[in-house]
Coordinates of C-alpha atoms and ligand atoms in Angstrom, one line a residue:
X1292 CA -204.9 43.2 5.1
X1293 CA -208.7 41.7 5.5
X1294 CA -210.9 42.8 8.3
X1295 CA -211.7 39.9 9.6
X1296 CA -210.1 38.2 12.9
X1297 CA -207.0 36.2 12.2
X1298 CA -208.4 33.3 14.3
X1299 CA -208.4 30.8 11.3
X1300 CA -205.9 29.6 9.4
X1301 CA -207.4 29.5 5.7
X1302 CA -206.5 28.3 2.5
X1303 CA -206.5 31.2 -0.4
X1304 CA -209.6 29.4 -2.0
X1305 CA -212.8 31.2 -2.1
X1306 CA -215.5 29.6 -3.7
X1307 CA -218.5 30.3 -5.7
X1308 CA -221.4 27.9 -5.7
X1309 CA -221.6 24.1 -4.5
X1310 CA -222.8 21.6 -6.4
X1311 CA -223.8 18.2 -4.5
X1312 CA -220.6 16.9 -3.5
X1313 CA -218.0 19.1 -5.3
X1314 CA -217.5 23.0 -4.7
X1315 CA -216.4 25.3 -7.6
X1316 CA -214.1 28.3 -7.2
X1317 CA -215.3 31.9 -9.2
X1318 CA -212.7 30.9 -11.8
X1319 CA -214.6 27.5 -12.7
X1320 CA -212.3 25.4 -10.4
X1321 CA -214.0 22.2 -9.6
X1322 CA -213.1 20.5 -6.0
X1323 CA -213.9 17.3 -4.8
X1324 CA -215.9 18.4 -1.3
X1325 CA -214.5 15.7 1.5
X1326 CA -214.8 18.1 4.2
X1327 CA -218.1 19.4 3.6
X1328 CA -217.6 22.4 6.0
X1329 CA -216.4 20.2 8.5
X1330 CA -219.2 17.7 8.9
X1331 CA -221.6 20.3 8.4
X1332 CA -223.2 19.9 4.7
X1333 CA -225.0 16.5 5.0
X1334 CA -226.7 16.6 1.9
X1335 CA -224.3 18.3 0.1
X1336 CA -224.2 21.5 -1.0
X1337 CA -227.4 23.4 -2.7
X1338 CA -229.5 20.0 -2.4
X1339 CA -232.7 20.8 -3.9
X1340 CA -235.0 19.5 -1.1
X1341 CA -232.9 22.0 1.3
X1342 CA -233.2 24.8 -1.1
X1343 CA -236.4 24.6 -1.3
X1344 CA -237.3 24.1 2.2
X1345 CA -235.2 27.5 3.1
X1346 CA -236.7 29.6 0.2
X1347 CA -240.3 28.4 1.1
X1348 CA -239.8 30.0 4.5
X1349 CA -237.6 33.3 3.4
X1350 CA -240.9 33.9 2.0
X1351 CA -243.0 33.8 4.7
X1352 CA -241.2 34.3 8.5
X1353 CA -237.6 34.2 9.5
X1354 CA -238.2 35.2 13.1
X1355 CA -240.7 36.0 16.0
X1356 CA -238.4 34.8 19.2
X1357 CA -239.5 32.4 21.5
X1358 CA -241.7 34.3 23.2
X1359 CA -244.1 32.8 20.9
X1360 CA -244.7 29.6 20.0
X1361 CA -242.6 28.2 16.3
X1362 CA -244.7 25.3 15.3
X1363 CA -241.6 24.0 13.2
X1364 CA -239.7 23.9 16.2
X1365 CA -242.4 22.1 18.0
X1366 CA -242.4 19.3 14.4
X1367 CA -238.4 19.1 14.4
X1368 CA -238.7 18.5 18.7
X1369 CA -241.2 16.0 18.2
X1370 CA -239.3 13.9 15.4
X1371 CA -235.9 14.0 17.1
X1372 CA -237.9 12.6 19.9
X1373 CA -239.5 9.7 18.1
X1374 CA -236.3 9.1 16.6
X1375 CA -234.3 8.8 19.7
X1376 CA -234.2 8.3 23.6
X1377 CA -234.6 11.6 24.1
X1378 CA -238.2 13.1 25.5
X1379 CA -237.3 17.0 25.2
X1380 CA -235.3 19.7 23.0
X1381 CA -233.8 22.5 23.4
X1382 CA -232.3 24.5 20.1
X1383 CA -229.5 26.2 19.9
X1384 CA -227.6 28.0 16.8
X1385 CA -224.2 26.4 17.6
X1386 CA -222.1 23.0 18.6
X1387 CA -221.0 25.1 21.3
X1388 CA -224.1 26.0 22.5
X1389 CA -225.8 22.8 22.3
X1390 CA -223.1 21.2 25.0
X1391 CA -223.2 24.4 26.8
X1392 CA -227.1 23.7 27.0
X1393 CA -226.4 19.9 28.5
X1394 CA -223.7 21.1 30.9
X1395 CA -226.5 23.2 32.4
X1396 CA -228.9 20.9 32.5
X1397 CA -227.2 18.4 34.2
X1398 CA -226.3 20.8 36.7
X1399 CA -229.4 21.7 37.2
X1400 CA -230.7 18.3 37.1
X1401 CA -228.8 17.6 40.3
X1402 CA -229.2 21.0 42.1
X1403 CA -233.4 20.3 41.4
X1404 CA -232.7 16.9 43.2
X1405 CA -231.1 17.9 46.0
X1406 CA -227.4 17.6 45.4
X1407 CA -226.4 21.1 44.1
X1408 CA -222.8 20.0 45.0
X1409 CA -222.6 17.6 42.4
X1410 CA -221.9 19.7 39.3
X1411 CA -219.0 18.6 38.1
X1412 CA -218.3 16.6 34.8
X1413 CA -215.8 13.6 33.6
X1414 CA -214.3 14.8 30.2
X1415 CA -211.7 12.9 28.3
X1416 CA -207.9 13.9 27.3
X1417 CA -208.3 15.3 23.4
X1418 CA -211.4 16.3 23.5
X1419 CA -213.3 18.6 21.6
X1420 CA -216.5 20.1 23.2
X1421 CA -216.6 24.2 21.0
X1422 CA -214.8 27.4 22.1
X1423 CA -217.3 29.0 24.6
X1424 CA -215.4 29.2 28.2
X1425 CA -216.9 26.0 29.9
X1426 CA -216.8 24.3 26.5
X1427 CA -212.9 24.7 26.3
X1428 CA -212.5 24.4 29.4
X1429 CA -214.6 20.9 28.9
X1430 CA -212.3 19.9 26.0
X1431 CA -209.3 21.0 28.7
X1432 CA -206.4 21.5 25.4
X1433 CA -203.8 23.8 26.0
X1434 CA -203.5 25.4 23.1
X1435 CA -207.3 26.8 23.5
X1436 CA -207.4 27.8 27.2
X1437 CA -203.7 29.1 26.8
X1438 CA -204.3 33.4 27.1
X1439 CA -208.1 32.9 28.7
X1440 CA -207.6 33.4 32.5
X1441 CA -208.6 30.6 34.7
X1442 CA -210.5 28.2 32.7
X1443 CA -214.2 27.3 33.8
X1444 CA -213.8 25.0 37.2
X1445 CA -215.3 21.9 37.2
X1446 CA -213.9 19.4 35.0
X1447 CA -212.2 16.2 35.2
X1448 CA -210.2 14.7 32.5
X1449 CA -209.5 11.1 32.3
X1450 CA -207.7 9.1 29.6
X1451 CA -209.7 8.1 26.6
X1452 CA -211.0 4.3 27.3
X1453 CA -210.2 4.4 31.2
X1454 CA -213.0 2.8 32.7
X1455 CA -211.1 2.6 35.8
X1456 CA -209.9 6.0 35.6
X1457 CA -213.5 7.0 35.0
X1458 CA -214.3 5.7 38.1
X1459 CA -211.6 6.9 40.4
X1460 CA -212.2 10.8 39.1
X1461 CA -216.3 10.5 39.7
X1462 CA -216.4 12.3 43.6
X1463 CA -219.2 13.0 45.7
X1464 CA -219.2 16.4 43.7
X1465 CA -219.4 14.6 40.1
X1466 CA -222.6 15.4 37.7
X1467 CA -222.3 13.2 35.3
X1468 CA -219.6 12.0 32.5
X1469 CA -219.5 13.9 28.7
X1470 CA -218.1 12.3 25.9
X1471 CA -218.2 12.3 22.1
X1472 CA -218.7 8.9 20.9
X1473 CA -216.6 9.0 18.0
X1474 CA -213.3 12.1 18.8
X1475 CA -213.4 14.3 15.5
X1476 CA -211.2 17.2 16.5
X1477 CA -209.2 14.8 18.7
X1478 CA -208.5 12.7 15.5
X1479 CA -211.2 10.7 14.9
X1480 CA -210.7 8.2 17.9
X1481 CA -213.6 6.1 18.6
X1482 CA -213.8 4.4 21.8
X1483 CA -215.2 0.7 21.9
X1484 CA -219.2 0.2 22.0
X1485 CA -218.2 -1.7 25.5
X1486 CA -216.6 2.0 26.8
X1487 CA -220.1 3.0 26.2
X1488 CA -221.9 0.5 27.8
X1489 CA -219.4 0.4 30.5
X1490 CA -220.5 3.9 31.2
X1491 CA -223.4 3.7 31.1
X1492 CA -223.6 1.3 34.1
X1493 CA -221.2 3.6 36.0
X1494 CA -223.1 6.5 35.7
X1495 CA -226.3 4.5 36.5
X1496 CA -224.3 3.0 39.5
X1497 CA -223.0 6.3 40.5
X1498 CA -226.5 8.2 39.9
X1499 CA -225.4 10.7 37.9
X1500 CA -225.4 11.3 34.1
X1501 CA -224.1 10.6 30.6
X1502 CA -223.8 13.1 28.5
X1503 CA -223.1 12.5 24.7
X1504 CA -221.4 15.4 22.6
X1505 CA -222.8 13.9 18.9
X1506 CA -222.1 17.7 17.6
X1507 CA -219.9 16.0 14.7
X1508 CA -220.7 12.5 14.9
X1509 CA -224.7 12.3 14.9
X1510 CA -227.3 12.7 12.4
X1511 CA -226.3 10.1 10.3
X1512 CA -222.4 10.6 9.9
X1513 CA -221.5 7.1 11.0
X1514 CA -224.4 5.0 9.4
X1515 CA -227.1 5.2 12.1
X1516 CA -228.7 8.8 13.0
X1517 CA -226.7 8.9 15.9
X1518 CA -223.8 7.0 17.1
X1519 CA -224.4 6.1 20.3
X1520 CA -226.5 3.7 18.7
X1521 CA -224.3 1.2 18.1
X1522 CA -223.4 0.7 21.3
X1523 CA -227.2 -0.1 22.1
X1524 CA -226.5 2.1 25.0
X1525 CA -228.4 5.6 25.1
X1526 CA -227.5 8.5 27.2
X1527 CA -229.8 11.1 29.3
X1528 CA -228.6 14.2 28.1
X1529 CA -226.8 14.7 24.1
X1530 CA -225.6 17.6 22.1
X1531 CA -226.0 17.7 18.3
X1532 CA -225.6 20.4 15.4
X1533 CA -223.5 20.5 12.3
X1534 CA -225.3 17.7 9.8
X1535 CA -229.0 18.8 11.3
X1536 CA -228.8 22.0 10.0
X1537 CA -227.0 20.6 6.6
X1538 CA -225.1 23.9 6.3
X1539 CA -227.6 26.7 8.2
X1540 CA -226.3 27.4 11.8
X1541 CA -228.6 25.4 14.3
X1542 CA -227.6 23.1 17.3
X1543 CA -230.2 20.9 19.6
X1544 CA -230.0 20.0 23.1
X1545 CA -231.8 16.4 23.3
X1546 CA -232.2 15.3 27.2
X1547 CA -234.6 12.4 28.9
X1548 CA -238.0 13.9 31.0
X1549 CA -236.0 13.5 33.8
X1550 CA -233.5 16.1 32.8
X1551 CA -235.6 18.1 31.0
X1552 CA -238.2 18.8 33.9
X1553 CA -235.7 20.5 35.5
X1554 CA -235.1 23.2 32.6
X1555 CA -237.7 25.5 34.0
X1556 CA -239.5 28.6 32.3
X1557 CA -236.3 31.4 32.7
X1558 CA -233.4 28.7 33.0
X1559 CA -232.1 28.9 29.8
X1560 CA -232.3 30.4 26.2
X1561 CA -231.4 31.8 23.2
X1562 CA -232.4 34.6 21.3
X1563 CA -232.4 32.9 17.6
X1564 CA -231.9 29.4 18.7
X1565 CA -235.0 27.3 16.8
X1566 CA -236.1 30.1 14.8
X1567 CA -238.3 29.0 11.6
X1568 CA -235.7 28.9 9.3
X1569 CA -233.5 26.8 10.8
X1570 CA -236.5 24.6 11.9
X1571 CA -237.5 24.0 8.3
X1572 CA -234.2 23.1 7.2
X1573 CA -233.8 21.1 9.9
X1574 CA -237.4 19.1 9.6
X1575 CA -235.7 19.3 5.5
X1576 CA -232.6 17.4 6.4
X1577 CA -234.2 15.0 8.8
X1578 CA -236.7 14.1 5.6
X1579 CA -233.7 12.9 3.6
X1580 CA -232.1 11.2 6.1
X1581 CA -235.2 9.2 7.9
X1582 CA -236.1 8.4 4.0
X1583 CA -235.5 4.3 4.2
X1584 CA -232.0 3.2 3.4
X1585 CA -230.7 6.7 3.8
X1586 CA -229.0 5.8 6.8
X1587 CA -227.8 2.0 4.7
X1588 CA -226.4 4.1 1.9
X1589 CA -224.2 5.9 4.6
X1590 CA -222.8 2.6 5.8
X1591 CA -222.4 0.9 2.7
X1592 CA -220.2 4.2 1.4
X1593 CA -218.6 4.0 4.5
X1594 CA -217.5 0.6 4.8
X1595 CA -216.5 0.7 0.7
X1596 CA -214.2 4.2 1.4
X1597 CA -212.6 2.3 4.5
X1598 CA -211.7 -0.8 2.6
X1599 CA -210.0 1.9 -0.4
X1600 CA -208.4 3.8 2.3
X1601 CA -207.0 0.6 4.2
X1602 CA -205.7 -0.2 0.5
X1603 CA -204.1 3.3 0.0
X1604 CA -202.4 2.5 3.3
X1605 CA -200.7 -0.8 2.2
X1606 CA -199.6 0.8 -1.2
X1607 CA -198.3 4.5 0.7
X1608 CA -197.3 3.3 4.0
X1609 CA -194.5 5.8 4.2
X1610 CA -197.2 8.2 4.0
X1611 CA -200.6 7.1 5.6
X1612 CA -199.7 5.3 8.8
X1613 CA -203.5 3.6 9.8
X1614 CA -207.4 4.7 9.2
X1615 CA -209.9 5.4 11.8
X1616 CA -213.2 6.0 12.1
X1617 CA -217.3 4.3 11.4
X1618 CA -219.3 5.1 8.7
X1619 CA -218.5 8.0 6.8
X1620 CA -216.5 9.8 9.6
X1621 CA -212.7 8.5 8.8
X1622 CA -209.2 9.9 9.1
X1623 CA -206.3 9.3 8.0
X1624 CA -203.2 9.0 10.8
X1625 CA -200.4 10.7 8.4
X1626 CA -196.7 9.3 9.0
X1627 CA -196.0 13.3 7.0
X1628 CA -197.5 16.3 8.9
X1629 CA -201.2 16.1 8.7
X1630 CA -201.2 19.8 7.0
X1631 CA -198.9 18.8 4.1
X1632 CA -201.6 15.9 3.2
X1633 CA -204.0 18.2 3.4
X1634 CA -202.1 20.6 0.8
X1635 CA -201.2 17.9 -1.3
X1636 CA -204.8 16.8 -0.8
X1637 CA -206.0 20.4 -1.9
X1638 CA -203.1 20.2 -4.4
X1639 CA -205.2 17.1 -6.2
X1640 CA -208.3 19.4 -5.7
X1641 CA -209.9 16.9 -3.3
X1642 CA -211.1 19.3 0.1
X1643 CA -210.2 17.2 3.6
X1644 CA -209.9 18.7 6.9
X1645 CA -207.0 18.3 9.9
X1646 CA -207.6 17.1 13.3
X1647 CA -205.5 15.9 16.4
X1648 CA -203.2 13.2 16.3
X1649 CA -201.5 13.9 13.1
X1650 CA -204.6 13.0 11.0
X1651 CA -206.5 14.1 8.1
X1652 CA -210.3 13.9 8.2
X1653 CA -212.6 12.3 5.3
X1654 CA -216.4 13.9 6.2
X1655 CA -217.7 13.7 2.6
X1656 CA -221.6 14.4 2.5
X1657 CA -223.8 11.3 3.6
X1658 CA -225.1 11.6 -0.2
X1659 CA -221.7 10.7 -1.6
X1660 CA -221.9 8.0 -4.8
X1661 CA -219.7 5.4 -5.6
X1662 CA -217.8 7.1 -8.2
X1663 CA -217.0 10.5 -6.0
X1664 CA -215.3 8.0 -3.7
X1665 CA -213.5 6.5 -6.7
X1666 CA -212.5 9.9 -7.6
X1667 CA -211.2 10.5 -4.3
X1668 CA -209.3 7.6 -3.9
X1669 CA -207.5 8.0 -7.3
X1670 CA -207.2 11.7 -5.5
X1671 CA -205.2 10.6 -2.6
X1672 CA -203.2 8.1 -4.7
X1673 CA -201.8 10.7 -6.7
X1674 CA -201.5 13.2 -3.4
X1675 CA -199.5 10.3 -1.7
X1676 CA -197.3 10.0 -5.2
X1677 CA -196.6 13.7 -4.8
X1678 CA -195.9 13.7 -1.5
X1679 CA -193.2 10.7 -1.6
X1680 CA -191.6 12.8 -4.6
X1681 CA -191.3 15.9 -2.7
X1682 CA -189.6 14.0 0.2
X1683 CA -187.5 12.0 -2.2
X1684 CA -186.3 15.6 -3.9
X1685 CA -185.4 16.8 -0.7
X1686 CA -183.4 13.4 0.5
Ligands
PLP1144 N1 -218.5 19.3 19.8 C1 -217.9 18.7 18.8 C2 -217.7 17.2 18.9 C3 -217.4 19.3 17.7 O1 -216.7 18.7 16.7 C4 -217.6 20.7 17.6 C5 -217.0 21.5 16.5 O2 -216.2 21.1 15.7 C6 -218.2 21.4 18.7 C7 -218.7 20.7 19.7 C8 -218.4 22.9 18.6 O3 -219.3 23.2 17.6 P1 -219.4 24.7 17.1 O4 -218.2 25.0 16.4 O5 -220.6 24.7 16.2 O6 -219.7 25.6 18.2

């Protein structure tokens, strides 16, 4: 029996090393990567710009705490700033922690202008927001506040795409709205640019906030560095982490001056959150991905794995039932239980991971080539194959 918490449900694979896009077992196994950690290895695995970036600094500091001042902090701040609304930072070592950062601050935001009532937040059904108690409780699922007490107070869920029911849940008592862009947990539901823009005037209407949760869909996942951008909308407070650390733990807090004037000396922190080595991989993986036509490549994959996948869904339509997603963010809505794809997926030896809503996610890493997403479609071909023999054996 292993040591470790039973919280996960793993496969038996353990693997070795990572090469770019595939991961290889201690026995030599080769797998095609098309989770990448779940949207966490941007660049792939062991990218040599990453490596180098993270040995550099083992060598010199890992850690001094933020009682002093980390001048690649300070660098990463100052270029997610340039490259977004956002005027101010706060870093964080988690997904969690970044949202549980922006659900603070826009809190506080209102309590600092003279409305400490309003602290409440619209969320939307199917969710994902991390696992810390007003996280869950943000997310609002069942199966992850089931056995946890009361959840955090404070939360309003609304149907996905409910303008109207948006509006009729935002009270006197309301902070602000959060939403991911782009669902990944929830089964990679996007909602339409318009929802975006459409809250945006609402909150601006309502005076009170939106507040983005890019954790999975930002940093270049969808073809721009974050997502919101396609809507041409931008939000005042937004959580991001996975693909900015490309694989070491770090999560950002990004917020307007407005917001972030409020976040005092005292009102929040973290012990390890932007300590140098995360900061230099992070300033590492924004060097790739700001490179020009980084972000291009991203779409161009994107859109040319779609157009496969909507292919694989005419040929297998007993199996794959529609595909979702932008950019290279997509899922698969299985008409077979999402987990036996993802067997038969693993099965092919191409790595994918589940979500809500009876789909299987494609994340592959935003350096993925043209012929790893051959590979993978020929992958899921033969997975489908197998899958439509096994249910053909058991007729
Ligand atoms: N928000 C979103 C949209 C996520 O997808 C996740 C993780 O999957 C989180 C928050 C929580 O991130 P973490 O697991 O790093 O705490």
């Amino acid at each position: 029996m292993s040591a470790v918490l039973p919280t996960y449900a793993r496969s038996d694979l353990a693997f070795d090393r990572g090469e770019g896009a595939y991961l290889v077992t201690d026995k030599g196994d080769r797998y095609l990567d098309f989770s990448s950690g779940i949207a966490v290895t941007a660049l792939g695995h062991a990218h040599p710009h990453l490596v180098k970036a993270l040995t550099e600094q083992a060598n010199k500091l890992w850690h001094v705490s933020n009682l002093h001042r980390i001048p690649e902090q300070e660098r990463l701040a100052q270029r997610l700033v340039q490259a977004s609304f956002a005027d101010r930072v706060f870093f964080a070592n988690s997904g969690a922690e970044a949202v549980e950062c922006a659900i603070k601050a826009t809190r506080r935001y209102h309590a600092e202008n003279g409305a400490p009532e309003r602290y409440r937040l619209v969320t939307f059904a199917g969710a994902f927001h991390g696992r810390t108690l007003a996280t869950m409780a943000a997310g609002g699922q069942a199966k992850h506040l089931q056995g946890f007490g009361p959840p955090v107070p404070a939360f309003d869920q609304v149907p996905l795409g409910d303008i109207e029911a948006v509006e009729s849940a935002i009270g006197d008592e309301t902070a602000g709205v959060l939403i991911e862009p782009i669902m990944g947990e929830g089964g990679m539901r996007a909602v339409s640019w318009r929802f975006l823009q459409d809250l945006r005037a609402l909150c601006d209407d309502k005076g009170i906030l939106l507040v983005l949760d890019e954790v999975q869909c930002g940093i270049g996942r969808t073809g721009r560095l974050f997502a919101h951008e396609w809507a041409g909308s931008t939000p005042d407070v937004m959580a991001v982490a996975k693909g900015l650390g490309g694989g070491f733990p770090v999560g950002a807090c990004l917020m307007t001056e407005a917001v972030g004037s409020v976040m005092t000396a005292g009102s929040h922190g973290s012990t390890f959150g932007g300590n140098p080595l995360a900061m230099a991989v992070g300033n590492a993986v924004l060097d790739v991905v700001l490179e020009p036509g980084f972000l291009d490549h991203i779409a161009q994959m994107g859109l040319k794995l779609k157009q496969r996948l909507v292919g694989l869904k005419d040929e297998h339509n007993a199996i794959i039932e529609e595909v979702r997603g932008e950019g290279l963010m997509l899922g698969l809505r299985c008409k077979v239980p999402n987990q036996d794809m993802v067997r038969a997926l693993r099965d092919q030896r191409l790595l994918t991971v589940v979500a809500g809503d009876n789909v299987v996610r494609l994340l592959p890493p935003l350096i993925v080539g043209e012929e790893e997403i051959d590979l993978a479609c020929v992958r899921i071909d033969a997975a489908c194959v197998a899958l439509k023999s096994d249910a053909l054996a058991q007729a």
